[in-house]
Amino acid sequence: MTDPQHESAGAWAKQYHLASRLVMESVLRPHDLGPTQWYVLYHLATVGETPQRDLAALLQVERATLTGVVAALVRKGLLVQEPSCTDQRQKVLRLTPAGAALWRKLPDPIALILDTAFDGIAASDVETTVHVLRTATGKLHDLLSKGTP
Amino acid sequence: MTDPQHESAGAWAKQYHLASRLVMESVLRPHDLGPTQWYVLYHLATVGETPQRDLAALLQVERATLTGVVAALVRKGLLVQEPSCTDQRQKVLRLTPAGAALWRKLPDPIALILDTAFDGIAASDVETTVHVLRTATGKLHDLLSKGTP
DNA sequence: CTAATTTTGTAAGGTGGCTAACAAAATGAC
DNA sequence: GTCATTTTGTTAGCCACCTTACAAAATTAG
């Protein structure tokens, strides 16, 4: 899906993203977790029990997507999903002991990626990159909201 | 899937990538094409008939993935897949007249994305961005090839 | 020439993303 | 208090990508 004719910052953002996802997947594969599954565990382990609704917003995935990811983790016995006592529509997610134990053994793929990827690159250049990509992303979102009212 | 704790250049590459894919999908949706399908048409329209094997390498997708994409386009009558006369394992892909006609009517989503996203950003900043992302991507690939021999 | 190996495409099954339609619970209007 | 609306999660169906395993054709070894 790379496009040799249009080689540009756009293509490189994609290349970087794919490479970092490959690293993440290769780190997590031995533990039988996908990247999104890891993010869910990460959040529950560091922040504690969380309503599923909030998690969808935090991870920026659709409710329906999270349903599937959570179902996979519940199937593996790593977390439980129980109805909130104050609002019976909501479900609260919490690590099981097995989930917490797994988390303790898990490497941190994000730290590995950042340490590897930006090692030796000037901080100011990284800042410029973040700024350019953030600006570009904003413009694309503007286009989307204008183009599709 | 964004990760507020680790918000960094890593997350922004992803954000940009997702935004550009959304733009591409919204441009192509009226024509009932997905991004990868568009890239296949793009290549066949600008370069001419191509062995499926080569196309997989050019688009950087797995052979198995391309099988599905090509099948969808064949189903729509936009291209044909015929065995090579010199090597009967290979299949050569070529636009049909219908595919060529559709291509002529199609907008160029890549041009739209690049024009929108990087408009008004200093060329030197874009160059820095490309350099940082390319370097970071290279380091991640190094890690992958060393880590998994 | 035959037998082993490599190359090419396909099939099956999983992940993770989306939308749309739905049911149940909570909330607001009146 | 009842009825309409909003919120929450699930289901079902689609897309694009992956890996593994396979079959058929081509190439290489002997």
Coordinates of C-alpha atoms (C1' of nucleotides) in Angstrom, one line a residue:
Chain A
M1 CA 0.0 0.0 0.0
T2 CA 3.0 2.3 0.0
D3 CA 3.0 4.6 -2.9
P4 CA 6.4 5.1 -4.4
Q5 CA 5.2 7.9 -6.7
H6 CA 3.9 10.0 -3.8
E7 CA 6.9 9.5 -1.4
S8 CA 6.4 12.2 1.3
A9 CA 5.9 12.8 4.9
G10 CA 2.5 11.2 4.5
A11 CA 4.0 7.9 3.4
W12 CA 6.6 8.0 6.1
A13 CA 4.1 8.6 8.8
K14 CA 2.5 5.4 7.6
Q15 CA 5.8 3.5 7.4
Y16 CA 6.7 4.5 10.9
H17 CA 3.3 3.6 12.2
L18 CA 3.5 0.1 10.6
A19 CA 7.0 -0.5 11.8
S20 CA 6.1 0.4 15.4
R21 CA 3.0 -1.8 15.2
L22 CA 5.2 -4.7 14.0
V23 CA 7.5 -4.2 16.9
M24 CA 4.6 -4.1 19.3
E25 CA 3.1 -7.2 17.9
S26 CA 6.4 -9.1 17.9
V27 CA 6.9 -8.2 21.6
L28 CA 3.4 -9.2 22.5
R29 CA 3.0 -12.3 20.4
P30 CA 4.7 -14.6 22.9
H31 CA 2.1 -13.5 25.5
D32 CA -0.8 -14.0 23.1
L33 CA -1.9 -10.4 23.2
G34 CA -2.7 -7.9 20.5
P35 CA -1.8 -4.2 20.7
T36 CA -5.3 -3.1 21.7
Q37 CA -5.5 -5.8 24.3
W38 CA -2.3 -4.6 25.7
Y39 CA -3.6 -1.0 26.0
V40 CA -6.6 -2.3 27.9
L41 CA -4.4 -4.1 30.4
Y42 CA -2.1 -1.2 30.6
H43 CA -4.9 1.1 31.5
L44 CA -6.5 -1.2 34.1
A45 CA -3.2 -2.0 35.6
T46 CA -2.0 1.6 36.0
V47 CA -5.3 3.4 36.6
G48 CA -7.4 0.6 38.2
E49 CA -10.9 -0.5 37.4
T50 CA -12.7 1.6 34.8
P51 CA -16.1 1.7 33.2
Q52 CA -16.0 0.2 29.7
R53 CA -17.6 3.4 28.4
D54 CA -14.6 5.5 29.6
L55 CA -12.1 3.1 28.2
A56 CA -13.6 3.4 24.7
A57 CA -13.1 7.1 24.8
L58 CA -9.6 6.9 26.3
L59 CA -8.4 4.4 23.7
Q60 CA -10.3 6.1 20.9
V61 CA -12.0 3.1 19.6
E62 CA -15.7 2.5 19.0
R63 CA -17.8 0.9 21.7
A64 CA -18.4 -2.0 19.3
T65 CA -14.7 -2.6 18.8
L66 CA -14.0 -2.6 22.5
T67 CA -16.8 -5.1 23.0
G68 CA -14.7 -7.6 20.9
V69 CA -11.4 -6.8 22.6
V70 CA -12.9 -7.1 26.1
A71 CA -14.6 -10.3 25.1
A72 CA -11.2 -11.8 24.1
L73 CA -9.6 -10.7 27.4
V74 CA -12.5 -12.1 29.4
R75 CA -12.2 -15.4 27.5
K76 CA -8.6 -15.6 28.5
G77 CA -9.5 -14.9 32.1
L78 CA -7.4 -11.7 32.4
L79 CA -10.2 -9.4 33.3
V80 CA -13.8 -9.4 34.6
Q81 CA -16.7 -7.3 33.4
E82 CA -19.3 -6.6 36.0
P83 CA -22.3 -4.3 36.0
S84 CA -21.9 -1.1 37.8
C85 CA -23.8 -0.9 41.0
T86 CA -24.9 2.7 40.4
D87 CA -25.9 2.4 36.7
Q88 CA -26.9 -1.0 35.5
R89 CA -26.3 -0.3 31.9
Q90 CA -22.6 0.3 32.5
K91 CA -20.0 -2.4 33.0
V92 CA -16.9 -2.0 35.0
L93 CA -13.7 -3.7 33.9
R94 CA -11.2 -4.9 36.4
L95 CA -8.1 -7.1 36.2
T96 CA -8.4 -10.6 37.6
P97 CA -5.5 -11.9 39.7
A98 CA -4.4 -13.8 36.6
G99 CA -4.5 -10.6 34.6
A100 CA -2.5 -8.7 37.2
A101 CA 0.1 -11.5 37.4
L102 CA 0.4 -11.5 33.6
W103 CA 0.8 -7.7 33.6
R104 CA 3.8 -7.9 36.0
K105 CA 5.6 -10.2 33.6
L106 CA 4.9 -8.2 30.5
P107 CA 7.5 -6.0 28.9
D108 CA 6.6 -2.4 28.0
P109 CA 6.5 -2.3 24.2
I110 CA 5.9 1.4 24.1
A111 CA 9.0 2.2 26.0
L112 CA 11.0 -0.1 23.8
I113 CA 9.7 1.5 20.7
L114 CA 10.3 5.1 21.8
D115 CA 13.8 4.3 23.2
T116 CA 14.7 2.5 19.9
A117 CA 13.2 4.8 17.4
F118 CA 14.2 8.2 18.6
D119 CA 17.5 7.4 20.2
G120 CA 20.1 9.8 18.9
I121 CA 17.7 12.1 17.2
A122 CA 17.8 15.8 18.3
A123 CA 14.9 16.6 20.6
S124 CA 14.1 19.7 18.6
D125 CA 13.7 17.6 15.4
V126 CA 11.4 15.3 17.2
E127 CA 9.4 18.3 18.4
T128 CA 9.2 19.6 14.8
T129 CA 8.0 16.2 13.7
V130 CA 5.3 16.1 16.3
H131 CA 4.2 19.6 15.4
V132 CA 4.1 19.0 11.6
L133 CA 2.1 15.8 12.0
R134 CA -0.3 17.3 14.6
T135 CA -0.9 20.3 12.3
A136 CA -1.4 18.0 9.2
T137 CA -3.7 15.8 11.2
G138 CA -5.8 18.8 12.2
K139 CA -6.1 20.0 8.7
L140 CA -7.3 16.6 7.5
H141 CA -9.9 16.5 10.3
D142 CA -11.0 19.9 9.2
L143 CA -11.4 18.7 5.7
L144 CA -13.4 15.7 6.9
S145 CA -15.8 17.7 9.0
K146 CA -16.3 20.3 6.2
G147 CA -16.5 17.7 3.4
T148 CA -19.0 15.5 5.2
P149 CA -21.6 17.6 7.1
Chain B
M1 CA -5.9 3.3 21.0
T2 CA -4.1 6.5 21.6
D3 CA -2.3 6.3 24.8
P4 CA -2.4 9.5 26.9
Q5 CA 0.4 8.4 29.2
H6 CA 2.8 7.8 26.3
E7 CA 1.7 10.7 24.1
S8 CA 4.6 11.3 21.9
A9 CA 5.8 11.3 18.3
G10 CA 4.7 7.7 18.1
A11 CA 1.1 8.5 18.7
W12 CA 1.1 11.3 16.2
A13 CA 2.3 9.2 13.4
K14 CA -0.7 7.0 14.0
Q15 CA -3.1 9.9 14.3
Y16 CA -1.9 11.3 11.0
H17 CA -2.1 7.9 9.4
L18 CA -5.6 7.3 10.6
A19 CA -6.8 10.7 9.5
S20 CA -5.3 10.3 6.0
R21 CA -7.0 6.9 5.7
L22 CA -10.3 8.4 6.7
V23 CA -10.0 11.1 4.0
M24 CA -9.0 8.5 1.5
E25 CA -12.0 6.3 2.4
S26 CA -14.4 9.2 2.3
V27 CA -13.2 10.2 -1.1
L28 CA -13.4 6.7 -2.5
R29 CA -16.6 5.5 -0.8
P30 CA -18.9 7.0 -3.4
H31 CA -17.0 4.9 -6.0
D32 CA -17.3 1.8 -3.9
L33 CA -13.5 1.3 -3.6
G34 CA -11.2 0.8 -0.7
P35 CA -7.8 2.3 -0.4
T36 CA -5.9 -0.8 -1.3
Q37 CA -8.2 -1.3 -4.3
W38 CA -7.5 2.2 -5.4
Y39 CA -3.7 1.6 -5.2
V40 CA -4.1 -1.5 -7.4
L41 CA -6.1 0.5 -10.0
Y42 CA -3.6 3.4 -9.7
H43 CA -0.7 1.1 -10.5
L44 CA -2.4 -0.7 -13.4
A45 CA -3.6 2.5 -14.9
T46 CA -0.2 4.3 -14.7
V47 CA 2.2 1.5 -15.3
G48 CA 0.1 -1.0 -17.2
E49 CA -0.4 -4.7 -16.8
T50 CA 1.6 -6.2 -14.0
P51 CA 2.2 -9.7 -12.6
Q52 CA 0.3 -10.1 -9.3
R53 CA 3.5 -11.2 -7.6
D54 CA 5.2 -7.8 -8.4
L55 CA 2.2 -5.8 -7.3
A56 CA 2.3 -7.4 -3.9
A57 CA 5.9 -6.3 -3.5
L58 CA 5.1 -2.8 -4.8
L59 CA 2.2 -2.2 -2.5
Q60 CA 3.9 -3.9 0.4
V61 CA 1.0 -6.2 1.2
E62 CA 1.1 -10.0 1.6
R63 CA 0.3 -12.2 -1.3
A64 CA -2.7 -13.5 0.6
T65 CA -4.0 -10.0 1.2
L66 CA -3.7 -9.1 -2.5
T67 CA -5.6 -12.2 -3.4
G68 CA -8.6 -10.9 -1.7
V69 CA -8.3 -7.3 -3.0
V70 CA -7.8 -8.6 -6.6
A71 CA -10.8 -10.9 -6.2
A72 CA -13.0 -8.0 -5.2
L73 CA -11.9 -6.0 -8.2
V74 CA -12.4 -8.9 -10.6
R75 CA -15.9 -9.4 -9.1
K76 CA -16.7 -5.8 -10.0
G77 CA -15.4 -6.3 -13.5
L78 CA -12.6 -3.7 -13.2
L79 CA -9.7 -5.9 -14.0
V80 CA -8.8 -9.3 -15.3
Q81 CA -6.4 -11.9 -13.9
E82 CA -5.0 -14.1 -16.5
P83 CA -2.2 -16.7 -16.3
S84 CA 1.1 -15.6 -17.7
C85 CA 2.1 -17.3 -20.9
T86 CA 5.7 -17.7 -19.8
D87 CA 5.1 -19.0 -16.3
Q88 CA 1.8 -20.7 -15.6
R89 CA 2.0 -20.1 -11.8
Q90 CA 1.9 -16.3 -12.3
K91 CA -1.1 -14.3 -13.0
V92 CA -1.0 -11.0 -14.9
L93 CA -3.4 -8.2 -13.9
R94 CA -4.8 -5.8 -16.4
L95 CA -7.5 -3.2 -16.3
T96 CA -10.7 -4.0 -18.2
P97 CA -12.2 -1.2 -20.4
A98 CA -14.7 -0.7 -17.5
G99 CA -11.8 -0.4 -15.1
A100 CA -10.0 2.1 -17.3
A101 CA -13.2 4.1 -17.7
L102 CA -13.8 4.2 -13.9
W103 CA -10.2 5.3 -13.4
R104 CA -10.7 8.3 -15.7
K105 CA -13.5 9.5 -13.5
L106 CA -11.8 8.9 -10.2
P107 CA -10.4 11.8 -8.1
D108 CA -6.8 11.5 -6.8
P109 CA -7.2 11.1 -3.0
I110 CA -3.4 11.1 -2.5
A111 CA -3.0 14.5 -4.1
L112 CA -5.9 15.8 -2.0
I113 CA -4.4 14.6 1.2
L114 CA -0.9 16.0 0.6
D115 CA -2.2 19.3 -0.6
T116 CA -4.5 19.6 2.4
A117 CA -2.2 18.3 5.1
F118 CA 1.1 20.0 4.3
D119 CA -0.3 23.3 2.9
G120 CA 1.3 26.2 4.7
I121 CA 3.9 24.2 6.5
A122 CA 7.6 25.2 5.9
A123 CA 9.3 22.9 3.5
S124 CA 12.2 22.6 5.8
D125 CA 10.0 21.4 8.6
V126 CA 8.5 18.8 6.3
E127 CA 12.0 17.7 5.4
T128 CA 12.9 17.3 9.0
T129 CA 9.8 15.3 9.6
V130 CA 10.6 13.0 6.7
H131 CA 14.1 12.6 8.0
V132 CA 13.0 11.8 11.6
L133 CA 10.4 9.4 10.5
R134 CA 12.6 7.6 8.0
T135 CA 15.4 7.3 10.6
A136 CA 13.1 6.1 13.3
T137 CA 11.5 3.6 10.9
G138 CA 14.9 2.3 10.0
K139 CA 15.8 1.7 13.6
L140 CA 12.7 -0.1 14.3
H141 CA 13.3 -2.4 11.3
D142 CA 16.8 -3.0 12.5
L143 CA 15.3 -4.0 15.9
L144 CA 12.9 -6.3 14.2
S145 CA 15.5 -8.1 12.0
K146 CA 17.9 -8.5 15.0
G147 CA 15.2 -9.5 17.5
T148 CA 13.7 -12.1 15.2
P149 CA 16.4 -14.0 13.3
Chain C
dC1 C1' 15.2 -37.7 -16.3
dT2 C1' 13.7 -37.9 -11.8
dA3 C1' 13.4 -35.9 -7.1
dA4 C1' 13.8 -32.2 -4.0
dT5 C1' 13.3 -27.3 -3.6
dT6 C1' 11.5 -22.8 -4.5
dT7 C1' 7.9 -19.7 -6.2
dT8 C1' 3.2 -18.3 -6.8
dG9 C1' -1.4 -18.0 -5.7
dT10 C1' -5.4 -19.6 -2.7
dA11 C1' -8.0 -21.0 1.6
dA12 C1' -9.0 -20.8 6.2
dG13 C1' -9.0 -18.5 10.4
dG14 C1' -7.7 -14.6 13.6
dT15 C1' -7.3 -9.5 14.8
dG16 C1' -9.0 -5.1 15.0
dG17 C1' -11.2 -1.5 12.9
dC18 C1' -15.8 0.4 11.1
dT19 C1' -21.3 1.2 10.7
dA20 C1' -26.1 0.2 11.6
dA21 C1' -29.7 -1.7 14.2
dC22 C1' -31.1 -3.2 18.6
dA23 C1' -32.5 -3.8 23.8
dA24 C1' -32.2 -2.3 28.3
dA25 C1' -31.5 1.1 31.7
dA26 C1' -31.4 5.9 33.0
dT27 C1' -32.9 10.6 32.4
dG28 C1' -35.9 14.5 31.2
dA29 C1' -40.3 16.8 29.9
dC30 C1' -44.7 17.4 30.9
Chain D
dG1 C1' -46.1 9.2 36.9
dT2 C1' -45.7 8.3 32.2
dC3 C1' -43.7 8.8 27.8
dA4 C1' -39.9 10.2 24.8
dT5 C1' -35.0 10.6 24.6
dT6 C1' -30.3 9.5 25.5
dT7 C1' -26.8 6.4 27.0
dT8 C1' -24.5 1.9 27.1
dG9 C1' -23.3 -2.4 25.4
dT10 C1' -24.1 -6.2 22.1
dT11 C1' -24.9 -8.2 17.6
dA12 C1' -24.2 -8.7 12.9
dG13 C1' -22.0 -7.7 8.8
dC14 C1' -18.2 -5.5 6.2
dC15 C1' -13.1 -4.3 5.1
dA16 C1' -8.1 -4.8 5.2
dC17 C1' -4.6 -6.8 7.1
dC18 C1' -2.0 -10.8 9.1
dT19 C1' -0.2 -16.0 9.6
dT20 C1' -0.3 -20.8 8.5
dA21 C1' -0.9 -24.4 5.5
dC22 C1' -1.6 -26.0 1.0
dA23 C1' -1.5 -27.2 -4.2
dA24 C1' 0.4 -26.5 -8.5
dA25 C1' 4.0 -25.0 -11.5
dA26 C1' 8.9 -24.1 -12.3
dT27 C1' 13.6 -24.7 -11.3
dT28 C1' 17.6 -27.0 -9.6
dA29 C1' 20.5 -31.2 -8.1
dG30 C1' 21.8 -35.6 -8.9

